[in-house]
Amino acid sequence: MSAGETLDHRGVGALYRDHRPWLLAWLRKSLHCPQRAEDLSQDTFLRLLNRQDLATPREPRALLTTIARGLLVDHFRRSALERSYLDELARQPIAEQPDVEEQALLLEALAEIDRLLGSLSARARAAFLYNRLDGLGHAEIASRLGVSVPRVRQYLAQGLRQCYVALYGEPR
Amino acid sequence: MNALPVSARVLDEAIGWRLCLDAGDADGQAQADFAAWHAAHPEHARAWAQLAGLDRQLAPASAAPARRALLRARPMARHLRIGGGLLGVLLVGVLSLGLLERQRPLSDWLADELTLGGEQRELRLPDQTRVRLNSRSALDVRFDAQQRRIVLRSGEILVETAHGDDRPFIVATADGDLRALGTRFLVRREADGTRLTVLQSAVAARPAAGGDARIVTADHQVLMHADRLEASHAAPVGADAWSRGMLVVENRRLGDLLATLGEYRAGLLGADPAVADLRISGSFPLYDSDRALAALPPSLPVRIERHTDWWVRVRPAQP
C-alpha cells in the first residue's frame, strides 16, 4: 500500500491491524467507559470502509484521530442532550412524563433534530425553533434575542439551508 | 415526495420565498409572484414541498422539555491541556462537519473556532487577549507553558493582546509566524500569502522558510509569503472597519463587493456579469446592505432590481 492509491478494504484491514490498539488507547483517554471506547474504535473503521474516495493516508494515525474525534464529539453531544432532556423531564409533573419507551423514541428523534441543526449557532438555533415550532414572527424573535430583524432572517435562512442539506443532501 | 436535492439556485430562491411569505408583509403582488415562481418549474414545487417536509421532522421538539434540551445543546465546553495539566476550560463552538458552506476545506470544520459567512465573533482567550473573527474564518488556540500560539487556518482576525503574560504571543499561518510586541493588529489569509496590518505598536514577522524577522510598526502593512516578506507600506484607512460593521474599499470590483455584502444578508444578492467588473471605492455598512445598495447608483451606471427583499440583482442602468 503506497501513498496516492485509494484506500480499499485491504488497506483498511492493514490500518486496523497496525493501529487499532493504539486508537483504542487514544479513545480510552477520553472515555471512562472501556466498552464505549471499543464501540467507537469499531465505528471509526466502519466510517473508513464506507468512504469510497479516500486516498491512502500518509499519516494514518492523524486520519484515524480526525474521524474518532468527530465520533467522540457526536457521542458527548448526544449524552449531554440526553442528560438535559431527562433533567427537563424531571421537572414535569409525573402524570405528564412519557413512559420509558416513549422517552427512548423521543430521544432518538431529538438526536436527529440536533443533527439537522448541526453547526447553527445558539442564537440561530433559537431563532429557527421559535419560528418553526412556535410560529413567532421575525420582529418578535428579534426582540426576544436582542438582535436586528435582518439578522433574524439570516438565522432563519441559515437554519432552513442547514436542515435542508442534512435531510436531502447538498443542492446540486 | 421526490427527495432528490434541487439545485443551489432553486434552494436559495425557495428559502427567499419562505422568508418573504413568512414575514407576514407579503402583498397581493408578492403572492402572485410566488405563485408564478412555484408553477414555473417542477423543481420549484419540489423545493417548496421539501421545505415543508422539514417542519414534520421538527415536530417531536414541540414539547417544552424537548425544546429546552435542544436549546441548551449548543456550544460544547472542551478542556484545554496546557503543559500536561488541565489549567483552563475554553468554550469552543460546535465542531461539526457541517455542509452549510461547500467551498470550505475540511480542516476549517475541525478548527477550534470558526465563523460562517456573515458571522463575526469575539473570543476572550485564557490570557484575556481579545480576538475578533471576521466572516468565514477559522483558527486553533494552542497555548502551552512556553507560548501563546494561535493558528489562523483561514479568514481574518483582529487581535488585541493582553498585558501581564510573559509568554510570547504568536499568530501562525502556513506562511510564517507573527509575534506580537504588545499590540493591536490584523492578520488575513489571502490567496497568495498572509497579510499583516499593524494598528498599534509593533509585530515581528518571520516567514516559514526562516531568515530574519522584520519588525512592522503601527499603520504599516506587509504581505508575507512562506519564503519572503514583501516591502512594507502604509496601511489603508479602514482596514479594521469590518470589526465595527463597516466595509471600506478602494478600487474594488463591484462583483467582489456584492459577494462580501451578500454574506451578511439573507437571500440572494447578485451582480449581472455586465457590471461585475466595474470598480468602486467607498465605505458601506455590512449589516444594512439595503443602504449600501442605495449608495451604488449615484456613482455607477447600475440599477437595483428587486424581486423581493430576498432576491436582489444589480444590473446595468437602463439606457
Coordinates of C-alpha atoms in Angstrom, one line a residue:
Chain A
M1 CA 0.0 0.0 0.0
S2 CA 1.5 3.3 -1.0
A3 CA 0.5 6.9 -0.9
G4 CA -1.5 8.1 -3.9
E5 CA -3.7 5.0 -4.2
T6 CA -7.2 4.9 -2.9
L7 CA -7.9 3.1 0.3
D8 CA -9.6 -0.2 -0.4
H9 CA -10.9 -2.9 2.0
R10 CA -7.4 -4.4 2.2
G11 CA -5.9 -1.0 3.0
V12 CA -8.4 -0.5 5.8
G13 CA -7.6 -4.0 7.0
A14 CA -4.0 -3.2 7.2
L15 CA -4.8 0.0 9.1
Y16 CA -7.0 -2.0 11.5
R17 CA -4.2 -4.4 12.2
D18 CA -1.5 -1.9 12.7
H19 CA -3.3 0.9 14.5
R20 CA -6.4 -0.4 16.3
P21 CA -4.7 -1.0 19.7
W22 CA -3.2 2.5 19.5
L23 CA -6.6 4.1 18.6
L24 CA -8.3 2.2 21.4
A25 CA -5.7 3.5 23.9
W26 CA -6.3 7.0 22.5
L27 CA -10.0 6.8 22.9
R28 CA -9.7 5.4 26.4
K29 CA -8.0 8.6 27.5
S30 CA -11.2 10.5 26.7
L31 CA -13.8 8.0 27.8
H32 CA -14.3 6.4 31.1
C33 CA -16.2 3.5 29.8
P34 CA -14.0 0.9 28.1
Q35 CA -16.9 -0.7 26.3
R36 CA -17.8 2.7 24.7
A37 CA -14.1 3.1 23.6
E38 CA -14.3 -0.3 22.0
D39 CA -17.6 0.7 20.1
L40 CA -16.1 4.0 18.9
S41 CA -12.9 2.4 17.7
Q42 CA -15.0 0.0 15.6
D43 CA -17.2 2.8 14.3
T44 CA -14.0 4.7 13.3
F45 CA -13.0 1.8 11.0
L46 CA -16.6 1.4 9.7
R47 CA -16.6 5.0 8.7
L48 CA -13.3 4.4 6.8
L49 CA -14.8 1.4 5.0
N50 CA -17.8 3.5 3.9
R51 CA -15.6 6.1 2.3
Q52 CA -15.0 5.3 -1.3
D53 CA -12.9 8.2 -2.3
L54 CA -10.3 8.3 0.4
A55 CA -6.6 8.3 -0.7
T56 CA -4.3 6.1 1.3
P57 CA -3.2 8.4 4.1
R58 CA 0.3 9.5 4.6
E59 CA -0.3 9.8 8.3
P60 CA -2.8 7.0 9.2
R61 CA -3.0 8.0 12.9
A62 CA -3.8 11.6 12.1
L63 CA -6.7 10.4 9.9
L64 CA -7.9 7.9 12.5
T65 CA -7.9 10.5 15.2
T66 CA -9.7 13.0 13.0
I67 CA -12.5 10.5 12.4
A68 CA -12.5 9.3 16.0
R69 CA -12.6 12.9 17.3
G70 CA -15.7 13.5 15.2
L71 CA -17.3 10.4 16.7
L72 CA -16.3 11.5 20.2
V73 CA -17.9 14.8 19.6
D74 CA -21.1 13.2 18.5
H75 CA -21.0 10.9 21.5
F76 CA -20.6 13.7 24.0
R77 CA -23.2 15.8 22.3
R78 CA -25.7 13.0 22.5
S79 CA -25.0 12.2 26.1
A80 CA -25.3 15.9 27.0
L81 CA -28.6 16.2 25.1
E82 CA -29.9 13.1 26.8
R83 CA -29.0 14.5 30.2
S84 CA -30.6 17.8 29.7
Y85 CA -33.7 16.2 28.3
L86 CA -34.0 13.9 31.4
D87 CA -33.3 16.9 33.7
E88 CA -36.1 18.8 32.0
L89 CA -38.5 15.9 32.2
A90 CA -37.8 15.5 35.9
R91 CA -39.3 19.0 36.4
Q92 CA -42.6 18.0 34.9
P93 CA -45.4 16.5 36.9
I94 CA -45.2 12.7 37.0
A95 CA -48.5 12.4 35.2
E96 CA -47.2 14.3 32.2
Q97 CA -44.0 12.3 31.8
P98 CA -43.9 9.9 28.9
D99 CA -43.1 6.3 29.7
V100 CA -39.7 4.9 29.3
E101 CA -40.3 3.5 25.8
E102 CA -41.7 6.9 24.6
Q103 CA -38.8 8.6 26.1
A104 CA -36.4 6.5 24.2
L105 CA -38.2 7.2 20.9
L106 CA -38.3 11.0 21.7
L107 CA -34.6 10.9 22.5
E108 CA -33.9 9.3 19.1
A109 CA -35.9 12.0 17.4
L110 CA -34.2 14.8 19.4
A111 CA -30.8 13.5 18.5
E112 CA -31.9 13.5 14.8
I113 CA -33.1 17.1 15.1
D114 CA -29.9 18.1 16.9
R115 CA -28.1 16.6 13.9
L116 CA -30.2 18.6 11.5
L117 CA -29.5 21.8 13.4
G118 CA -25.8 20.8 13.3
S119 CA -23.5 23.8 13.2
L120 CA -26.0 26.5 13.8
S121 CA -25.0 29.0 16.5
A122 CA -27.1 29.1 19.7
R123 CA -29.0 32.2 18.5
A124 CA -29.6 30.8 15.0
R125 CA -30.9 27.6 16.6
A126 CA -33.2 29.6 19.0
A127 CA -34.5 31.8 16.2
F128 CA -35.2 28.8 14.0
L129 CA -37.0 26.8 16.6
Y130 CA -39.1 29.9 17.8
N131 CA -40.1 30.4 14.2
R132 CA -40.8 26.9 13.1
L133 CA -42.3 25.5 16.3
D134 CA -44.0 28.5 17.8
G135 CA -44.7 30.4 14.7
L136 CA -43.2 33.6 16.1
G137 CA -42.7 36.4 13.6
H138 CA -39.4 37.9 12.7
A139 CA -39.8 41.1 14.8
E140 CA -40.9 39.1 17.9
I141 CA -37.8 36.8 17.6
A142 CA -35.6 39.8 17.1
S143 CA -36.8 41.4 20.3
R144 CA -36.5 38.1 22.3
L145 CA -32.9 37.5 21.1
G146 CA -31.9 41.2 21.2
V147 CA -30.8 41.2 17.6
S148 CA -31.9 43.0 14.4
V149 CA -34.7 41.8 12.2
P150 CA -32.3 41.3 9.2
R151 CA -30.1 39.2 11.5
V152 CA -33.1 37.0 12.4
R153 CA -33.9 36.5 8.7
Q154 CA -30.3 35.5 8.2
Y155 CA -30.5 33.0 11.1
L156 CA -33.7 31.5 9.6
A157 CA -32.2 31.3 6.1
Q158 CA -29.1 29.5 7.7
G159 CA -31.5 27.2 9.6
L160 CA -33.5 26.2 6.6
R161 CA -30.5 25.6 4.5
Q162 CA -28.6 23.7 7.1
C163 CA -31.7 21.4 7.8
Y164 CA -32.3 21.0 4.1
V165 CA -28.8 19.8 3.4
A166 CA -28.8 17.5 6.4
L167 CA -32.1 16.0 5.3
Y168 CA -32.0 15.8 1.5
G169 CA -28.3 16.3 0.7
E170 CA -26.2 19.1 -0.8
P171 CA -28.0 21.0 -3.5
R172 CA -26.7 20.3 -6.9
Chain B
M1 CA -42.4 13.4 -2.5
N2 CA -39.2 13.3 -4.5
A3 CA -36.3 13.6 -2.1
L4 CA -33.7 14.4 -4.7
P5 CA -31.9 17.7 -3.8
V6 CA -32.7 20.7 -6.0
S7 CA -30.1 23.0 -7.5
A8 CA -28.4 25.5 -5.2
R9 CA -30.1 28.4 -7.0
V10 CA -33.6 26.9 -6.6
L11 CA -33.0 26.2 -3.0
D12 CA -31.9 29.8 -2.4
E13 CA -35.0 31.1 -4.2
A14 CA -37.3 28.8 -2.2
I15 CA -35.7 29.9 1.1
G16 CA -36.1 33.5 -0.1
W17 CA -39.8 33.0 -0.7
R18 CA -40.2 31.2 2.5
L19 CA -38.8 34.1 4.4
C20 CA -40.7 36.6 2.3
L21 CA -44.1 35.0 2.9
D22 CA -43.3 34.2 6.5
A23 CA -42.6 37.8 7.3
G24 CA -46.3 38.5 7.0
D25 CA -46.0 41.6 4.9
A26 CA -46.3 40.0 1.5
D27 CA -48.8 41.9 -0.5
G28 CA -51.0 40.6 -3.3
Q29 CA -48.3 41.3 -5.9
A30 CA -45.8 39.2 -3.9
Q31 CA -48.3 36.4 -3.5
A32 CA -48.9 36.4 -7.2
D33 CA -45.1 36.4 -7.9
F34 CA -44.7 33.5 -5.6
A35 CA -47.5 31.5 -7.3
A36 CA -45.8 32.2 -10.7
W37 CA -42.5 31.1 -9.3
H38 CA -44.0 27.9 -7.8
A39 CA -45.7 27.0 -11.1
A40 CA -42.8 27.9 -13.3
H41 CA -40.9 24.6 -12.9
P42 CA -41.4 21.2 -11.2
E43 CA -38.1 21.7 -9.4
H44 CA -39.5 24.9 -7.7
A45 CA -42.5 23.0 -6.4
R46 CA -40.3 20.2 -5.2
A47 CA -38.0 22.5 -3.2
W48 CA -41.1 24.1 -1.7
A49 CA -42.5 20.7 -0.6
Q50 CA -39.2 19.6 0.7
L51 CA -39.0 22.7 3.0
A52 CA -42.5 21.8 4.3
G53 CA -41.2 18.3 5.0
L54 CA -38.6 19.8 7.3
D55 CA -41.3 21.0 9.7
R56 CA -42.6 17.5 10.1
Q57 CA -39.1 16.4 11.2
L58 CA -39.1 19.1 13.8
A59 CA -42.4 18.2 15.3
P60 CA -41.1 16.0 18.1
A61 CA -39.4 19.0 19.6
S62 CA -42.6 20.9 20.2
A63 CA -43.0 19.6 23.8
A64 CA -41.4 22.1 26.2
P65 CA -38.8 19.7 27.8
A66 CA -37.6 18.6 24.4
R67 CA -37.3 22.1 23.2
R68 CA -35.4 23.3 26.2
A69 CA -33.0 20.4 25.9
L70 CA -32.3 21.3 22.3
L71 CA -31.8 25.0 23.0
R72 CA -29.3 24.1 25.7
A73 CA -27.4 21.7 23.5
R74 CA -25.1 24.2 21.8
P75 CA -21.6 25.2 22.4
M76 CA -19.5 22.5 23.9
A77 CA -17.0 23.0 26.7
R78 CA -13.7 21.4 25.9
H79 CA -10.8 21.1 28.2
L80 CA -7.6 22.6 27.0
R81 CA -4.5 20.8 28.1
I82 CA -1.7 23.2 28.9
G83 CA 1.7 21.8 29.7
G84 CA 0.2 18.4 30.6
G85 CA -2.2 19.7 33.2
L86 CA -5.8 21.0 33.0
L87 CA -5.3 24.7 33.5
G88 CA -8.2 26.1 31.8
V89 CA -11.5 25.5 30.2
L90 CA -12.3 27.1 26.9
L91 CA -15.6 27.4 25.4
V92 CA -15.5 26.5 21.8
G93 CA -18.0 26.5 19.0
V94 CA -19.7 23.4 18.0
L95 CA -17.4 21.2 15.9
S96 CA -19.3 19.9 13.1
L97 CA -18.6 18.5 9.7
G98 CA -21.5 20.8 8.6
L99 CA -22.2 21.1 5.0
L100 CA -23.5 24.6 5.2
E101 CA -20.7 26.0 3.2
R102 CA -19.4 23.9 0.4
Q103 CA -16.2 25.6 -0.5
R104 CA -14.5 25.4 2.9
P105 CA -11.7 23.0 3.4
L106 CA -12.4 20.1 5.8
S107 CA -9.7 21.4 8.1
D108 CA -11.8 24.5 8.8
W109 CA -14.5 22.4 10.2
L110 CA -12.1 20.8 12.6
A111 CA -10.8 24.1 13.9
D112 CA -11.3 25.1 17.5
E113 CA -13.2 28.2 16.4
L114 CA -14.9 29.2 13.2
T115 CA -17.3 31.7 11.8
L116 CA -19.8 31.2 8.9
G117 CA -20.4 33.7 6.1
G118 CA -21.9 36.9 7.5
E119 CA -20.9 36.0 11.1
Q120 CA -18.4 37.8 13.3
R121 CA -17.4 36.6 16.7
E122 CA -15.2 37.9 19.5
L123 CA -13.2 35.5 21.7
R124 CA -11.6 36.1 25.0
L125 CA -8.6 33.8 25.4
P126 CA -7.4 32.4 28.7
D127 CA -4.8 35.2 29.0
Q128 CA -7.5 37.8 28.4
T129 CA -6.3 38.6 24.8
R130 CA -9.3 39.5 22.6
V131 CA -9.6 38.0 19.1
R132 CA -12.3 39.0 16.8
L133 CA -13.0 36.6 13.9
N134 CA -14.2 38.1 10.6
S135 CA -16.8 36.3 8.4
R136 CA -15.6 32.8 7.2
S137 CA -12.6 32.5 9.5
A138 CA -11.2 29.5 11.4
L139 CA -8.5 29.2 14.0
D140 CA -7.0 26.9 16.6
V141 CA -5.8 28.0 20.1
R142 CA -2.6 26.3 21.0
F143 CA -1.4 27.7 24.3
D144 CA 1.3 25.9 26.3
A145 CA 3.9 26.7 29.0
Q146 CA 6.3 28.3 26.5
Q147 CA 4.0 30.4 24.3
R148 CA 0.5 31.6 23.5
R149 CA 0.0 30.5 19.9
I150 CA -3.0 30.9 17.6
V151 CA -3.1 29.1 14.3
L152 CA -5.1 31.0 11.7
R153 CA -6.4 28.5 9.2
S154 CA -8.4 30.8 7.1
G155 CA -10.1 34.2 7.0
E156 CA -9.1 37.2 9.1
I157 CA -8.7 38.2 12.7
L158 CA -8.3 41.3 14.8
V159 CA -6.0 40.7 17.8
E160 CA -5.8 42.8 20.9
T161 CA -3.2 41.3 23.1
A162 CA -3.5 41.4 26.9
H163 CA -0.7 42.6 29.1
G164 CA 0.9 40.8 32.0
D165 CA 1.8 37.4 30.5
D166 CA 5.5 36.7 29.8
R167 CA 4.9 34.0 27.2
P168 CA 5.3 35.3 23.6
F169 CA 2.0 35.7 21.7
I170 CA 2.3 34.3 18.2
V171 CA -0.2 34.1 15.3
A172 CA 1.0 31.3 13.0
T173 CA -0.2 30.6 9.4
A174 CA 1.3 28.4 6.7
D175 CA 3.3 31.4 5.6
G176 CA 5.1 32.0 8.9
D177 CA 4.9 33.4 12.4
L178 CA 3.8 36.9 13.6
R179 CA 5.0 37.7 17.0
A180 CA 3.1 40.5 18.8
L181 CA 5.1 43.1 20.7
G182 CA 2.2 44.2 23.0
T183 CA -0.3 45.4 20.4
R184 CA -3.4 45.5 18.2
F185 CA -3.1 44.1 14.7
L186 CA -5.0 42.3 11.8
V187 CA -4.0 39.1 10.2
R188 CA -5.6 37.9 7.0
R189 CA -5.1 34.8 4.9
E190 CA -5.1 35.7 1.2
A191 CA -4.8 33.5 -1.9
D192 CA -1.0 34.1 -2.1
G193 CA 0.1 34.8 1.4
T194 CA -0.7 36.3 4.8
R195 CA -1.4 40.0 5.2
L196 CA -0.3 41.7 8.4
T197 CA -1.7 45.1 9.3
V198 CA -0.4 46.7 12.5
L199 CA -2.7 49.2 14.1
Q200 CA -0.8 49.8 17.4
S201 CA 2.8 49.3 18.5
A202 CA 4.6 46.6 16.5
V203 CA 4.7 42.9 15.3
A204 CA 7.7 40.8 14.3
A205 CA 7.1 38.8 11.1
R206 CA 9.1 35.8 10.2
P207 CA 8.4 33.7 7.0
A208 CA 8.1 29.9 7.4
A209 CA 11.3 29.3 5.5
G210 CA 13.2 31.1 8.2
G211 CA 15.6 34.1 7.9
D212 CA 15.5 37.3 9.8
A213 CA 12.3 38.6 11.3
R214 CA 11.2 42.0 10.3
I215 CA 9.5 44.4 12.8
V216 CA 6.4 46.0 11.3
T217 CA 5.3 49.2 13.1
A218 CA 1.9 50.8 13.6
D219 CA 0.0 51.9 10.5
H220 CA 2.0 49.6 8.2
Q221 CA 1.1 46.6 6.3
V222 CA 3.1 43.7 4.8
L223 CA 2.4 40.6 2.8
M224 CA 4.2 37.6 4.0
H225 CA 4.9 34.6 1.7
A226 CA 6.3 31.3 3.0
D227 CA 9.7 32.2 1.6
R228 CA 9.9 36.0 1.9
L229 CA 8.4 39.2 3.1
E230 CA 7.3 41.9 0.6
A231 CA 8.1 45.5 1.2
S232 CA 6.0 47.2 3.9
H233 CA 3.8 50.1 3.0
A234 CA 1.3 52.4 4.7
A235 CA -1.8 50.6 5.9
P236 CA -5.0 51.6 4.1
V237 CA -7.5 53.6 6.1
G238 CA -10.3 51.4 7.5
A239 CA -8.5 48.1 7.3
D240 CA -10.2 47.1 10.6
A241 CA -13.6 48.8 9.8
W242 CA -15.2 45.4 9.4
S243 CA -14.9 44.9 13.2
R244 CA -17.2 48.0 13.6
G245 CA -19.7 46.7 10.9
M246 CA -18.3 48.8 8.0
L247 CA -16.7 47.7 4.8
V248 CA -14.2 50.2 3.4
V249 CA -13.0 49.5 -0.2
E250 CA -10.7 51.2 -2.6
N251 CA -11.0 50.4 -6.3
R252 CA -12.7 47.1 -5.6
R253 CA -14.6 45.0 -8.3
L254 CA -18.3 45.5 -7.8
G255 CA -18.8 41.7 -8.0
D256 CA -16.4 41.2 -5.1
L257 CA -18.1 44.0 -3.1
L258 CA -21.5 42.5 -3.6
A259 CA -20.2 39.0 -2.7
T260 CA -19.0 40.3 0.7
L261 CA -22.2 42.3 1.3
G262 CA -24.2 39.2 0.3
E263 CA -22.6 37.2 3.1
Y264 CA -24.2 39.5 5.6
R265 CA -27.6 39.3 4.0
A266 CA -30.3 36.7 4.0
G267 CA -31.4 35.8 0.5
L268 CA -29.7 36.3 -2.9
L269 CA -27.6 39.3 -3.8
G270 CA -26.1 39.0 -7.3
A271 CA -24.4 41.1 -9.9
D272 CA -25.1 41.0 -13.6
P273 CA -21.9 39.9 -15.3
A274 CA -22.1 43.1 -17.4
V275 CA -21.5 45.2 -14.3
A276 CA -19.5 42.9 -12.1
D277 CA -16.1 44.3 -13.3
L278 CA -16.9 47.9 -12.6
R279 CA -14.7 49.4 -10.0
I280 CA -15.8 51.2 -6.8
S281 CA -14.4 53.0 -3.8
G282 CA -16.2 54.0 -0.6
S283 CA -17.5 52.7 2.7
F284 CA -20.6 50.6 3.1
P285 CA -22.5 49.3 6.2
L286 CA -22.2 45.5 6.4
Y287 CA -25.3 44.9 8.4
D288 CA -27.6 47.2 6.4
S289 CA -26.9 46.2 2.8
D290 CA -30.0 48.0 1.6
R291 CA -28.4 51.2 2.5
A292 CA -25.2 50.0 0.9
L293 CA -27.1 49.1 -2.3
A294 CA -28.8 52.5 -2.4
A295 CA -25.3 54.1 -2.5
L296 CA -24.4 52.4 -5.7
P297 CA -26.5 54.1 -8.5
P298 CA -25.3 57.6 -7.9
S299 CA -21.7 56.7 -8.6
L300 CA -22.0 53.7 -11.0
P301 CA -24.2 53.1 -14.1
V302 CA -26.3 50.5 -12.4
R303 CA -29.8 49.9 -11.1
I304 CA -31.0 47.7 -8.3
E305 CA -33.6 45.1 -9.4
R306 CA -35.6 43.7 -6.5
H307 CA -37.8 40.6 -6.9
T308 CA -38.4 40.7 -3.2
D309 CA -36.1 41.8 -0.3
W310 CA -34.5 38.4 -0.5
W311 CA -33.8 38.3 -4.2
V312 CA -31.9 41.3 -5.4
R313 CA -29.7 41.8 -8.5
V314 CA -27.5 44.7 -9.6
R315 CA -28.0 45.3 -13.3
P316 CA -26.7 47.8 -15.9
A317 CA -28.7 51.1 -15.8
Q318 CA -31.3 51.3 -18.5
P319 CA -30.2 53.4 -21.4

